[in-house]
PDB file of C-alpha atoms in Angstrom:
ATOM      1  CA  UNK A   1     -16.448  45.795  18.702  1.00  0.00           C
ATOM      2  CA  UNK A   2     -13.740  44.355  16.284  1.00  0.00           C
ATOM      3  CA  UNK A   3     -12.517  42.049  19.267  1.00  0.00           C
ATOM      4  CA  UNK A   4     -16.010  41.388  20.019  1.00  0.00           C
ATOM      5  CA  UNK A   5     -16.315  40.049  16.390  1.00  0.00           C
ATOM      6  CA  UNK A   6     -13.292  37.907  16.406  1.00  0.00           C
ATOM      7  CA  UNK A   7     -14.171  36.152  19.005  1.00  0.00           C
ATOM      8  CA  UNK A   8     -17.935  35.573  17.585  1.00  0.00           C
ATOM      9  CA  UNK A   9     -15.926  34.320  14.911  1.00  0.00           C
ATOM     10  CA  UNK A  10     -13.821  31.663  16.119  1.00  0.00           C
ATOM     11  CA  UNK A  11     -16.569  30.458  18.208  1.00  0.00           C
ATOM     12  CA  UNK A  12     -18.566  29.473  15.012  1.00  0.00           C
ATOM     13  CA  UNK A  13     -15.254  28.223  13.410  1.00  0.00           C
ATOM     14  CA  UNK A  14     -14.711  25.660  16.478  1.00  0.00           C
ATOM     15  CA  UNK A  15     -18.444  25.069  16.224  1.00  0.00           C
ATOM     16  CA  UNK A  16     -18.353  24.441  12.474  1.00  0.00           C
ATOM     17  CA  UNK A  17     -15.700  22.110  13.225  1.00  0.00           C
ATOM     18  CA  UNK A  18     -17.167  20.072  16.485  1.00  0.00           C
ATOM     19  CA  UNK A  19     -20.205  19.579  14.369  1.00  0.00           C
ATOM     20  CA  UNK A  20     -18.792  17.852  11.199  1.00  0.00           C
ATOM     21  CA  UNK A  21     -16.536  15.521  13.529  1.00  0.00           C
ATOM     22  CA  UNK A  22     -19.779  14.585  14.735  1.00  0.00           C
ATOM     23  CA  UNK A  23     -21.462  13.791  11.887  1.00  0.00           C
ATOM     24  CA  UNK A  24     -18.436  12.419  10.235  1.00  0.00           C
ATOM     25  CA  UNK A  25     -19.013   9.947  12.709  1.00  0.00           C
ATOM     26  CA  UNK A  26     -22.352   9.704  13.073  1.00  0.00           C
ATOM     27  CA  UNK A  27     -23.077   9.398   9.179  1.00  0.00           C
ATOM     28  CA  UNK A  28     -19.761   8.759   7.492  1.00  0.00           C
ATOM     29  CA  UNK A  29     -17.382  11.221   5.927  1.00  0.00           C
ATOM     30  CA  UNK A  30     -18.825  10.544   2.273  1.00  0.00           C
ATOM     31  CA  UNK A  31     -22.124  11.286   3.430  1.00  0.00           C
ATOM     32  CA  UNK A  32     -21.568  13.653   5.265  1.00  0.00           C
ATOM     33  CA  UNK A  33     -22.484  17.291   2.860  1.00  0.00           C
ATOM     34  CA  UNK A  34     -21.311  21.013   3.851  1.00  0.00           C
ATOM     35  CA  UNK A  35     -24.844  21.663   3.666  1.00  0.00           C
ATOM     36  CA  UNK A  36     -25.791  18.949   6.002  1.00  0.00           C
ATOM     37  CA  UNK A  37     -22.900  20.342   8.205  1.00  0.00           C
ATOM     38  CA  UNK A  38     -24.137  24.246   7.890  1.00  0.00           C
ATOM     39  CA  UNK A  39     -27.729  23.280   8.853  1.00  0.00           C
ATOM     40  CA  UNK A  40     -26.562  20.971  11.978  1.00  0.00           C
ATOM     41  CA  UNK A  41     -24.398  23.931  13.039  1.00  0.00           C
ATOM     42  CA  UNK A  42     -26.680  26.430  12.583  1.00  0.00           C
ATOM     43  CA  UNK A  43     -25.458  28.442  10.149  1.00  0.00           C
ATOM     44  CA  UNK A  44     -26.072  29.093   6.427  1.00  0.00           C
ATOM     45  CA  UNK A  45     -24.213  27.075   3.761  1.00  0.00           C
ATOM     46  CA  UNK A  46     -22.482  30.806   2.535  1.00  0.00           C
ATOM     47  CA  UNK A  47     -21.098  30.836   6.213  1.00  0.00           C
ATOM     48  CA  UNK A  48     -19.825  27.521   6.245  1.00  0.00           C
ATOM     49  CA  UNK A  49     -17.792  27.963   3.186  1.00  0.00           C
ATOM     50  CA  UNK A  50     -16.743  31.336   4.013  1.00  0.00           C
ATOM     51  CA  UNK A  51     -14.822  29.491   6.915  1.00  0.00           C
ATOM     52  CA  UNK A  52     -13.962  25.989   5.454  1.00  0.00           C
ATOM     53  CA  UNK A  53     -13.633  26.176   1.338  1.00  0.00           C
ATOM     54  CA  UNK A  54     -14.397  21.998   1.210  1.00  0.00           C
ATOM     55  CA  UNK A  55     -14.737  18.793   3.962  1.00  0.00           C
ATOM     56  CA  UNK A  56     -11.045  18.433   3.442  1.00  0.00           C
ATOM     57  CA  UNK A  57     -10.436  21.722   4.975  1.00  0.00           C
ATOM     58  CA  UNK A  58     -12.321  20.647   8.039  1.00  0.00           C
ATOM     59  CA  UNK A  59     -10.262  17.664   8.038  1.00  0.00           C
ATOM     60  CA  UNK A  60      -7.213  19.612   7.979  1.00  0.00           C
ATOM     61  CA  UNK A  61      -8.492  21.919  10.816  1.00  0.00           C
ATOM     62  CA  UNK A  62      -9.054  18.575  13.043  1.00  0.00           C
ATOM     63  CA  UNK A  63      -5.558  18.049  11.997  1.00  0.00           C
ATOM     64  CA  UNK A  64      -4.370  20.888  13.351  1.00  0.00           C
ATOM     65  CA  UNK A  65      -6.228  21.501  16.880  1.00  0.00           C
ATOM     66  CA  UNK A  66      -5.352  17.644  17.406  1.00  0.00           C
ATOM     67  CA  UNK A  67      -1.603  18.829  16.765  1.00  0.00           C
ATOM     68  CA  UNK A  68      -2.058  21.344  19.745  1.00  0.00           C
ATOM     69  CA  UNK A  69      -3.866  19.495  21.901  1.00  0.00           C
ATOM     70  CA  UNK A  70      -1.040  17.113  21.504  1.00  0.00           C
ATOM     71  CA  UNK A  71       1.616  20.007  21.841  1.00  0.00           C
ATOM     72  CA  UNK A  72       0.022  21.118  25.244  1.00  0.00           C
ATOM     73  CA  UNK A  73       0.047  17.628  26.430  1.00  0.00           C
ATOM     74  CA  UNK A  74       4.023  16.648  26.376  1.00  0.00           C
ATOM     75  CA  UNK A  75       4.477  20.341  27.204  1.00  0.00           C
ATOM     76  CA  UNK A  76       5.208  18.757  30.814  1.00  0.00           C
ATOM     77  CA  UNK A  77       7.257  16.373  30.021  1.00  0.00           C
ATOM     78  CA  UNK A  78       9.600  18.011  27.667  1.00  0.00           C
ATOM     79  CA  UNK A  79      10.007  20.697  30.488  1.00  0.00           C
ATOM     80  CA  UNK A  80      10.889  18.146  32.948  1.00  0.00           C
ATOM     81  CA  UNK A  81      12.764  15.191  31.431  1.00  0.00           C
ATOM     82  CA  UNK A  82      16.419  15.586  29.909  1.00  0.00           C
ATOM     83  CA  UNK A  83      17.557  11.975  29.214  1.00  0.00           C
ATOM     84  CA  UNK A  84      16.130  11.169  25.687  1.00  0.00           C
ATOM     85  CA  UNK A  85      13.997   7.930  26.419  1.00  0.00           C
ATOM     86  CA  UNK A  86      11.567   9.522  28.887  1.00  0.00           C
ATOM     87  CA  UNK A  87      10.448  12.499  26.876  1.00  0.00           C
ATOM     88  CA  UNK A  88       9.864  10.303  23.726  1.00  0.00           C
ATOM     89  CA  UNK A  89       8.164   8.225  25.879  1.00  0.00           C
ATOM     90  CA  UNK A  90       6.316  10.891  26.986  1.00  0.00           C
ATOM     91  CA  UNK A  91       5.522  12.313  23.995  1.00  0.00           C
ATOM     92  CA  UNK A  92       4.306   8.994  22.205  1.00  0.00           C
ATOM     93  CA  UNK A  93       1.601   8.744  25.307  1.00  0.00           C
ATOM     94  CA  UNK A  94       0.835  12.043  25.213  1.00  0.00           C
ATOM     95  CA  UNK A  95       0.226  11.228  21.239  1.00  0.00           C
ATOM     96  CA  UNK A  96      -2.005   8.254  22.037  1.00  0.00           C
ATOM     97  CA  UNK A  97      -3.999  10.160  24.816  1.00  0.00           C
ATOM     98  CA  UNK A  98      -4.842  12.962  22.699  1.00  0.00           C
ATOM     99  CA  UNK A  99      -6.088  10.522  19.851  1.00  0.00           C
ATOM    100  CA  UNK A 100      -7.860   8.271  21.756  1.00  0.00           C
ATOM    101  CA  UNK A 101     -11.556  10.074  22.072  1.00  0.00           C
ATOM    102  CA  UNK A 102     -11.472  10.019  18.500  1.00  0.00           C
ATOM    103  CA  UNK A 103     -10.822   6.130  17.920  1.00  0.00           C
ATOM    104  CA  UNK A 104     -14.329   5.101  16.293  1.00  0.00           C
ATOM    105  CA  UNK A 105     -14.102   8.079  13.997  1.00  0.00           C
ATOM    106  CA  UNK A 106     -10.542   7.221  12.935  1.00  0.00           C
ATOM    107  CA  UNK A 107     -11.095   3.922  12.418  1.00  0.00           C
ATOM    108  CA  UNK A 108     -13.905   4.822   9.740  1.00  0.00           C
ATOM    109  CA  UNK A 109     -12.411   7.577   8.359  1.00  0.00           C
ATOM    110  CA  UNK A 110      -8.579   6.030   7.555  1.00  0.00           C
ATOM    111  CA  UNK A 111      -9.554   4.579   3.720  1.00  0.00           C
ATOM    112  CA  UNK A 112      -9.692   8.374   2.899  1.00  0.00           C
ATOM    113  CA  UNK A 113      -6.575   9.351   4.696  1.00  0.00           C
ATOM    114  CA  UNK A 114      -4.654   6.297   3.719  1.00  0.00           C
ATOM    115  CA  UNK A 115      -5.184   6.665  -0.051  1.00  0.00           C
ATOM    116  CA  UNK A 116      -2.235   8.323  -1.684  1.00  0.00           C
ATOM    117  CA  UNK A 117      -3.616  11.127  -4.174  1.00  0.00           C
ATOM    118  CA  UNK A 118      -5.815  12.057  -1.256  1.00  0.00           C
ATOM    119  CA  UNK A 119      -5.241  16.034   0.288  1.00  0.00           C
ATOM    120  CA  UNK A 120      -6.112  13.928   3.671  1.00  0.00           C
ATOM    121  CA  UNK A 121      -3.118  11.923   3.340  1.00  0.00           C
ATOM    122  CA  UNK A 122      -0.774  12.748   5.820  1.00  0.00           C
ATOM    123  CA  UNK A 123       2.321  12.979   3.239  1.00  0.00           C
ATOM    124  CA  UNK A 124       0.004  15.523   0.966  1.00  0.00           C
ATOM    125  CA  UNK A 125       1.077  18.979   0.131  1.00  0.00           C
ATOM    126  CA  UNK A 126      -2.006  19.974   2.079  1.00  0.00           C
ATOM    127  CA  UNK A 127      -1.115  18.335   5.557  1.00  0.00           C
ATOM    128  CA  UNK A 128       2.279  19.934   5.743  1.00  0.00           C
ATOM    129  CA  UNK A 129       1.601  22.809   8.318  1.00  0.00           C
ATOM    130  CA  UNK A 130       0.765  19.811  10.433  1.00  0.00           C
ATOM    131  CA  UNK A 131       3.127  17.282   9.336  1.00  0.00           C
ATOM    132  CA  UNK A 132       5.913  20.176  10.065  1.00  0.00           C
ATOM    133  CA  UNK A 133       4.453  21.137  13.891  1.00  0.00           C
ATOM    134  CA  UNK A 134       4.591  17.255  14.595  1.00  0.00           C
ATOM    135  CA  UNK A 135       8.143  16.783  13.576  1.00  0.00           C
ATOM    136  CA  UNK A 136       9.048  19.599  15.205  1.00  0.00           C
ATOM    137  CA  UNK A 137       7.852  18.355  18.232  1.00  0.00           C
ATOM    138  CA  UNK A 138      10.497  15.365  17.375  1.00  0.00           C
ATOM    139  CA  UNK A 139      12.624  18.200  17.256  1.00  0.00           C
ATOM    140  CA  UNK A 140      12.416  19.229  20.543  1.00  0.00           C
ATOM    141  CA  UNK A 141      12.730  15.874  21.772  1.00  0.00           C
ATOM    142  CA  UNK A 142      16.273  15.586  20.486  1.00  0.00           C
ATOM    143  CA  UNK A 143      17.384  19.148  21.092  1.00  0.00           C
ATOM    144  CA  UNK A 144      16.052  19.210  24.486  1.00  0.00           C
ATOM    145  CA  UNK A 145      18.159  16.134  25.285  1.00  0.00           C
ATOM    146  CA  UNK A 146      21.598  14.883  25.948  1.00  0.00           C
ATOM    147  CA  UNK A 147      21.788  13.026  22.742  1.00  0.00           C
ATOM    148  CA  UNK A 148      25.399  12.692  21.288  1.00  0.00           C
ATOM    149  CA  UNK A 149      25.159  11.556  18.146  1.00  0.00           C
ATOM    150  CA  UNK A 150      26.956  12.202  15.110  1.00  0.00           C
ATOM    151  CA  UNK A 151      25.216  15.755  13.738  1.00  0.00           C
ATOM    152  CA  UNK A 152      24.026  14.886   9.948  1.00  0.00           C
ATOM    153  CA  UNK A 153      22.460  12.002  11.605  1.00  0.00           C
ATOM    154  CA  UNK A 154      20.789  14.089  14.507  1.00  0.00           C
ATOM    155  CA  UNK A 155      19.511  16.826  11.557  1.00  0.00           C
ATOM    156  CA  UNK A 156      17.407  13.716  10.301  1.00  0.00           C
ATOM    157  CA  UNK A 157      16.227  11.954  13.793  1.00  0.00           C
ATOM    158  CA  UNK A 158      13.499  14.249  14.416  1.00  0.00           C
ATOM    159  CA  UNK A 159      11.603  13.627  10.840  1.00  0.00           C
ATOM    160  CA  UNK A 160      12.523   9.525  11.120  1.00  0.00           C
ATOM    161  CA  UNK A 161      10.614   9.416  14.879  1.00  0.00           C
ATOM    162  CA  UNK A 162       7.327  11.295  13.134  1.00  0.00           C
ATOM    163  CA  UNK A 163       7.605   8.454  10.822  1.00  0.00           C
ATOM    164  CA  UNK A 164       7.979   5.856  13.822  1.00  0.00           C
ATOM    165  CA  UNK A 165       4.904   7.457  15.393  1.00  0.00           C
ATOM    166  CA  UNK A 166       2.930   7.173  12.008  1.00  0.00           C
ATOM    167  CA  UNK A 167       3.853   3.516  12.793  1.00  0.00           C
ATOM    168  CA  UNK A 168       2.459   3.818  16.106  1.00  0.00           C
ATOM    169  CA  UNK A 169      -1.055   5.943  14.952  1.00  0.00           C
ATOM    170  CA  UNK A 170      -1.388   2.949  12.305  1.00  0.00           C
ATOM    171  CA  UNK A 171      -1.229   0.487  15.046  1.00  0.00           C
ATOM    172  CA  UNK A 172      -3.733   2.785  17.298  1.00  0.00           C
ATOM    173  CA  UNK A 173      -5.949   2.724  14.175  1.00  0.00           C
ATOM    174  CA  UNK A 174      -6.455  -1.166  14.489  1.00  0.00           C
ATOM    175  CA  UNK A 175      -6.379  -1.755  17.807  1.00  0.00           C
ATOM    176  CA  UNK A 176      -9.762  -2.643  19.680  1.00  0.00           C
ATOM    177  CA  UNK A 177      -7.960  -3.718  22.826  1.00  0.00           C
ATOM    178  CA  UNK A 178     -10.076  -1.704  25.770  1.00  0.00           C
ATOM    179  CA  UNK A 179      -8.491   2.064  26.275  1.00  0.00           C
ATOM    180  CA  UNK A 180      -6.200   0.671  23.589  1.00  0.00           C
ATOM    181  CA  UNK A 181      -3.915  -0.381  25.736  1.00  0.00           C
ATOM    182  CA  UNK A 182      -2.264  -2.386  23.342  1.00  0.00           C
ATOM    183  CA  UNK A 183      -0.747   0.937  21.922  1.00  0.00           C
ATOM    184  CA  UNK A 184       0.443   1.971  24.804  1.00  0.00           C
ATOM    185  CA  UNK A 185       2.008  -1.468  25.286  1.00  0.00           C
ATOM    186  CA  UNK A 186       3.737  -0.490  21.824  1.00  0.00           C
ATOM    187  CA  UNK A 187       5.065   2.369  23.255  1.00  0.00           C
ATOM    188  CA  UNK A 188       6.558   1.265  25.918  1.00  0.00           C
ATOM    189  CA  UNK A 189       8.075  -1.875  24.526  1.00  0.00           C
ATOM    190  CA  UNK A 190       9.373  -0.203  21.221  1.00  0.00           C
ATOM    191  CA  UNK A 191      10.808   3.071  22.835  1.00  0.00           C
ATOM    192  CA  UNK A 192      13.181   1.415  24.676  1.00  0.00           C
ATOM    193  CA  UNK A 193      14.754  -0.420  21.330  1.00  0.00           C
ATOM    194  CA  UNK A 194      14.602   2.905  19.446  1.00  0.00           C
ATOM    195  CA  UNK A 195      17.083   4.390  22.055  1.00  0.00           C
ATOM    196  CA  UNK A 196      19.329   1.397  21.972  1.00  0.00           C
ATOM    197  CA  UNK A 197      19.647   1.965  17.993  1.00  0.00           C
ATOM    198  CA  UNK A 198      19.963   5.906  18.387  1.00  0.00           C
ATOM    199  CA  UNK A 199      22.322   5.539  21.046  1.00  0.00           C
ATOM    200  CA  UNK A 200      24.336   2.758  19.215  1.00  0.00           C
ATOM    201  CA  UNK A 201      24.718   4.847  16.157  1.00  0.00           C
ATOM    202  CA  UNK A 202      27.833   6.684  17.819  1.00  0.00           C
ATOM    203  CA  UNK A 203      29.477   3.819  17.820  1.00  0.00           C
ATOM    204  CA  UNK A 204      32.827   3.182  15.614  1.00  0.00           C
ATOM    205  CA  UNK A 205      30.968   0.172  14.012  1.00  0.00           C
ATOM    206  CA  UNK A 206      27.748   1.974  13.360  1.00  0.00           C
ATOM    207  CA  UNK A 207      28.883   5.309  12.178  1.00  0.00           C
ATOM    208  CA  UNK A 208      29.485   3.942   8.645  1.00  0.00           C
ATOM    209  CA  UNK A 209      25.739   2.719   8.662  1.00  0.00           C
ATOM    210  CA  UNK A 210      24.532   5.954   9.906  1.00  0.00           C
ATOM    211  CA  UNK A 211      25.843   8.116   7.451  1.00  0.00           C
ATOM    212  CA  UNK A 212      24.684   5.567   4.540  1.00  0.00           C
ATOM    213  CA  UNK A 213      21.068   5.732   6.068  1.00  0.00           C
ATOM    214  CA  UNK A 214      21.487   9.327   6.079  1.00  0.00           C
ATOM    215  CA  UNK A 215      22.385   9.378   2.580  1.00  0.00           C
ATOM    216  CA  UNK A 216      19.600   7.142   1.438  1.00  0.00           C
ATOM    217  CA  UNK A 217      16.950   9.313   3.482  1.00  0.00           C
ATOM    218  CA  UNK A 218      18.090  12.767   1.698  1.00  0.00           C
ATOM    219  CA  UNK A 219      18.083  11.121  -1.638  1.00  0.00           C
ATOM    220  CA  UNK A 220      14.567   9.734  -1.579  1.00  0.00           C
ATOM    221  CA  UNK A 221      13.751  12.814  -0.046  1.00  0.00           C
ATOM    222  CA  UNK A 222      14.884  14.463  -2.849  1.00  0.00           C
TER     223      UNK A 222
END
Protein backbone atom coordinates (compact mmCIF):
# COMPACT_ATOMS: atom_id res chain seq x y z
CA UNK A 1 0.00 0.00 0.00
CA UNK A 2 2.69 2.61 1.11
CA UNK A 3 4.65 1.79 -2.24
CA UNK A 4 1.46 1.86 -3.97
CA UNK A 5 1.07 5.49 -2.66
CA UNK A 6 4.45 6.70 -3.57
CA UNK A 7 4.21 5.93 -6.73
CA UNK A 8 0.52 7.61 -7.06
CA UNK A 9 2.47 10.32 -5.80
CA UNK A 10 5.18 11.02 -8.06
CA UNK A 11 2.96 10.40 -10.89
CA UNK A 12 0.89 13.57 -9.98
CA UNK A 13 4.21 15.40 -9.13
CA UNK A 14 5.57 14.73 -12.87
CA UNK A 15 2.03 15.52 -13.95
CA UNK A 16 1.87 18.76 -11.96
CA UNK A 17 5.01 19.56 -13.56
CA UNK A 18 4.32 18.51 -17.48
CA UNK A 19 1.25 20.61 -17.14
CA UNK A 20 2.66 24.05 -16.04
CA UNK A 21 5.56 23.68 -18.75
CA UNK A 22 2.72 23.57 -20.93
CA UNK A 23 0.95 26.34 -20.03
CA UNK A 24 4.02 28.30 -19.30
CA UNK A 25 4.20 28.08 -22.83
CA UNK A 26 1.04 28.16 -23.97
CA UNK A 27 0.01 31.35 -21.83
CA UNK A 28 3.20 32.84 -20.48
CA UNK A 29 4.85 32.28 -17.15
CA UNK A 30 3.22 35.56 -15.59
CA UNK A 31 -0.03 34.40 -16.52
CA UNK A 32 0.22 31.44 -15.86
CA UNK A 33 -1.66 30.93 -11.85
CA UNK A 34 -1.18 27.68 -9.52
CA UNK A 35 -4.77 27.61 -9.70
CA UNK A 36 -4.90 27.67 -13.40
CA UNK A 37 -2.15 24.93 -13.18
CA UNK A 38 -4.18 22.69 -10.40
CA UNK A 39 -7.39 22.80 -12.52
CA UNK A 40 -5.47 21.88 -15.97
CA UNK A 41 -3.86 19.02 -14.02
CA UNK A 42 -6.63 17.87 -12.40
CA UNK A 43 -6.10 18.32 -9.09
CA UNK A 44 -7.20 20.74 -6.34
CA UNK A 45 -5.25 23.96 -5.68
CA UNK A 46 -4.44 22.35 -1.78
CA UNK A 47 -2.73 19.47 -3.84
CA UNK A 48 -0.81 21.54 -6.00
CA UNK A 49 0.77 23.44 -3.25
CA UNK A 50 1.19 20.55 -1.09
CA UNK A 51 3.72 19.45 -3.90
CA UNK A 52 5.13 22.79 -5.32
CA UNK A 53 5.00 25.76 -2.44
CA UNK A 54 5.09 28.63 -5.57
CA UNK A 55 5.69 28.66 -9.77
CA UNK A 56 9.31 29.07 -8.89
CA UNK A 57 9.38 25.73 -7.35
CA UNK A 58 8.07 24.23 -10.53
CA UNK A 59 10.69 26.06 -12.25
CA UNK A 60 13.25 24.65 -10.13
CA UNK A 61 11.82 21.08 -10.56
CA UNK A 62 12.18 21.61 -14.57
CA UNK A 63 15.59 22.54 -13.51
CA UNK A 64 16.30 19.59 -12.05
CA UNK A 65 14.72 16.64 -14.30
CA UNK A 66 16.41 18.71 -17.26
CA UNK A 67 19.76 18.20 -15.16
CA UNK A 68 19.10 14.33 -15.36
CA UNK A 69 17.93 14.02 -18.50
CA UNK A 70 21.13 15.71 -19.36
CA UNK A 71 23.16 13.40 -16.88
CA UNK A 72 21.72 10.20 -18.63
CA UNK A 73 22.58 11.59 -21.94
CA UNK A 74 26.64 12.03 -21.74
CA UNK A 75 26.42 8.97 -19.49
CA UNK A 76 27.81 7.23 -22.82
CA UNK A 77 30.21 9.27 -23.60
CA UNK A 78 31.93 9.84 -20.36
CA UNK A 79 32.06 5.93 -20.14
CA UNK A 80 33.68 5.69 -23.40
CA UNK A 81 35.96 8.65 -24.17
CA UNK A 82 39.29 9.33 -22.09
CA UNK A 83 41.06 12.14 -24.02
CA UNK A 84 39.48 15.42 -22.64
CA UNK A 85 38.14 17.10 -25.94
CA UNK A 86 35.69 14.35 -26.92
CA UNK A 87 33.80 13.99 -23.69
CA UNK A 88 33.36 17.83 -23.37
CA UNK A 89 32.34 17.66 -26.66
CA UNK A 90 30.11 15.20 -25.84
CA UNK A 91 28.75 16.57 -23.04
CA UNK A 92 28.06 20.16 -24.56
CA UNK A 93 25.79 18.14 -27.35
CA UNK A 94 24.36 16.11 -25.05
CA UNK A 95 23.54 19.67 -23.20
CA UNK A 96 22.05 21.14 -26.38
CA UNK A 97 20.00 17.92 -27.23
CA UNK A 98 18.39 17.74 -23.99
CA UNK A 99 17.39 21.56 -24.20
CA UNK A 100 16.31 21.69 -27.47
CA UNK A 101 12.38 20.49 -27.17
CA UNK A 102 12.11 23.22 -24.87
CA UNK A 103 13.48 26.16 -27.19
CA UNK A 104 10.11 28.27 -27.66
CA UNK A 105 9.50 28.04 -23.95
CA UNK A 106 13.03 29.20 -23.11
CA UNK A 107 13.11 31.77 -25.30
CA UNK A 108 9.93 33.37 -23.52
CA UNK A 109 10.68 32.53 -20.29
CA UNK A 110 14.65 33.92 -20.06
CA UNK A 111 13.61 37.82 -18.85
CA UNK A 112 12.62 35.97 -15.58
CA UNK A 113 15.64 33.79 -15.34
CA UNK A 114 18.03 36.41 -16.52
CA UNK A 115 17.06 39.05 -13.92
CA UNK A 116 19.43 39.02 -11.01
CA UNK A 117 17.27 39.15 -7.65
CA UNK A 118 15.23 36.47 -9.35
CA UNK A 119 15.13 32.68 -7.32
CA UNK A 120 15.05 31.55 -11.24
CA UNK A 121 18.34 32.93 -11.83
CA UNK A 122 20.71 30.38 -12.32
CA UNK A 123 23.41 32.00 -9.80
CA UNK A 124 20.41 32.19 -6.98
CA UNK A 125 20.67 30.50 -3.68
CA UNK A 126 17.66 28.56 -4.90
CA UNK A 127 19.21 26.95 -8.15
CA UNK A 128 22.21 25.57 -6.36
CA UNK A 129 21.22 21.79 -6.08
CA UNK A 130 21.23 22.20 -9.82
CA UNK A 131 23.93 24.54 -10.44
CA UNK A 132 26.13 21.93 -8.19
CA UNK A 133 24.90 18.50 -10.29
CA UNK A 134 25.89 20.50 -13.54
CA UNK A 135 29.35 21.37 -12.45
CA UNK A 136 29.82 18.24 -11.25
CA UNK A 137 29.21 16.84 -14.38
CA UNK A 138 32.31 19.29 -15.43
CA UNK A 139 33.79 17.40 -12.82
CA UNK A 140 33.71 14.26 -14.24
CA UNK A 141 34.82 15.50 -17.42
CA UNK A 142 38.20 16.45 -16.02
CA UNK A 143 38.62 13.60 -13.57
CA UNK A 144 37.65 11.08 -16.01
CA UNK A 145 40.41 12.36 -18.31
CA UNK A 146 44.08 12.47 -18.90
CA UNK A 147 44.32 16.10 -18.14
CA UNK A 148 47.76 17.20 -16.65
CA UNK A 149 47.44 20.33 -15.49
CA UNK A 150 48.75 22.09 -12.66
CA UNK A 151 46.20 20.91 -9.56
CA UNK A 152 44.84 24.41 -8.00
CA UNK A 153 44.07 25.13 -11.52
CA UNK A 154 42.30 21.68 -12.24
CA UNK A 155 40.21 22.19 -8.62
CA UNK A 156 38.66 25.30 -10.53
CA UNK A 157 38.22 23.88 -14.34
CA UNK A 158 35.16 22.07 -13.67
CA UNK A 159 33.08 25.29 -12.22
CA UNK A 160 34.84 27.70 -15.19
CA UNK A 161 33.38 25.05 -18.13
CA UNK A 162 29.62 25.33 -16.34
CA UNK A 163 30.24 28.92 -16.86
CA UNK A 164 31.44 28.33 -20.61
CA UNK A 165 28.27 26.28 -21.14
CA UNK A 166 26.07 29.13 -19.59
CA UNK A 167 27.79 30.87 -22.56
CA UNK A 168 26.70 28.26 -24.79
CA UNK A 169 22.73 27.95 -23.26
CA UNK A 170 22.76 31.92 -23.81
CA UNK A 171 23.69 31.45 -27.34
CA UNK A 172 21.00 28.40 -27.68
CA UNK A 173 18.55 30.93 -26.18
CA UNK A 174 18.88 33.26 -29.33
CA UNK A 175 19.40 31.13 -31.90
CA UNK A 176 16.48 30.50 -34.50
CA UNK A 177 18.77 28.72 -36.93
CA UNK A 178 16.59 25.30 -37.83
CA UNK A 179 17.42 22.37 -35.06
CA UNK A 180 19.66 25.17 -33.83
CA UNK A 181 22.32 24.10 -35.49
CA UNK A 182 24.09 27.12 -35.04
CA UNK A 183 24.75 25.94 -31.37
CA UNK A 184 25.99 23.01 -32.22
CA UNK A 185 28.26 24.80 -34.69
CA UNK A 186 29.40 26.68 -31.36
CA UNK A 187 30.26 23.65 -29.91
CA UNK A 188 32.20 22.27 -32.11
CA UNK A 189 34.18 25.29 -33.17
CA UNK A 190 34.77 26.61 -29.52
CA UNK A 191 35.66 23.17 -27.87
CA UNK A 192 38.50 22.72 -29.75
CA UNK A 193 40.07 26.36 -28.57
CA UNK A 194 39.05 25.62 -24.96
CA UNK A 195 41.43 22.53 -25.02
CA UNK A 196 44.22 24.41 -26.66
CA UNK A 197 44.01 27.03 -23.60
CA UNK A 198 43.56 24.14 -20.91
CA UNK A 199 46.19 22.23 -22.38
CA UNK A 200 48.54 25.31 -22.78
CA UNK A 201 48.18 26.24 -19.19
CA UNK A 202 51.00 23.60 -18.25
CA UNK A 203 53.19 25.37 -19.98
CA UNK A 204 56.36 27.25 -18.28
CA UNK A 205 55.00 30.54 -19.84
CA UNK A 206 51.43 30.05 -18.81
CA UNK A 207 51.74 28.69 -15.37
CA UNK A 208 52.25 32.22 -13.94
CA UNK A 209 48.85 33.22 -15.67
CA UNK A 210 47.14 30.24 -14.38
CA UNK A 211 47.74 30.61 -10.92
CA UNK A 212 46.83 34.54 -11.15
CA UNK A 213 43.43 33.49 -12.81
CA UNK A 214 43.11 31.11 -10.10
CA UNK A 215 43.62 33.67 -7.60
CA UNK A 216 41.25 36.15 -9.10
CA UNK A 217 38.43 33.35 -9.43
CA UNK A 218 38.66 32.37 -5.50
CA UNK A 219 38.66 35.97 -4.54
CA UNK A 220 35.52 37.03 -6.36
CA UNK A 221 34.25 33.91 -5.29
CA UNK A 222 34.74 34.89 -2.02
Amino acid sequence: MTETKAVKSEQTRALIVETALRLFRERGYEATTMRAIAKEAGVSVGNAYYYFGSKEELIQAYYDELQEEHVKACRAVLDSERDFAPRLLGVLKARVDTMVPYHEFAGKFFKFAAEPTSPLNPFSAESGPAREAAVSIYREVVDGSGLRIDPEFRKELPELLWLYSMGVVLYWVHDSSPGCRKTYLLVERTVPLVNRMVSMSRLPGFKGVTRELVGIIREVRD
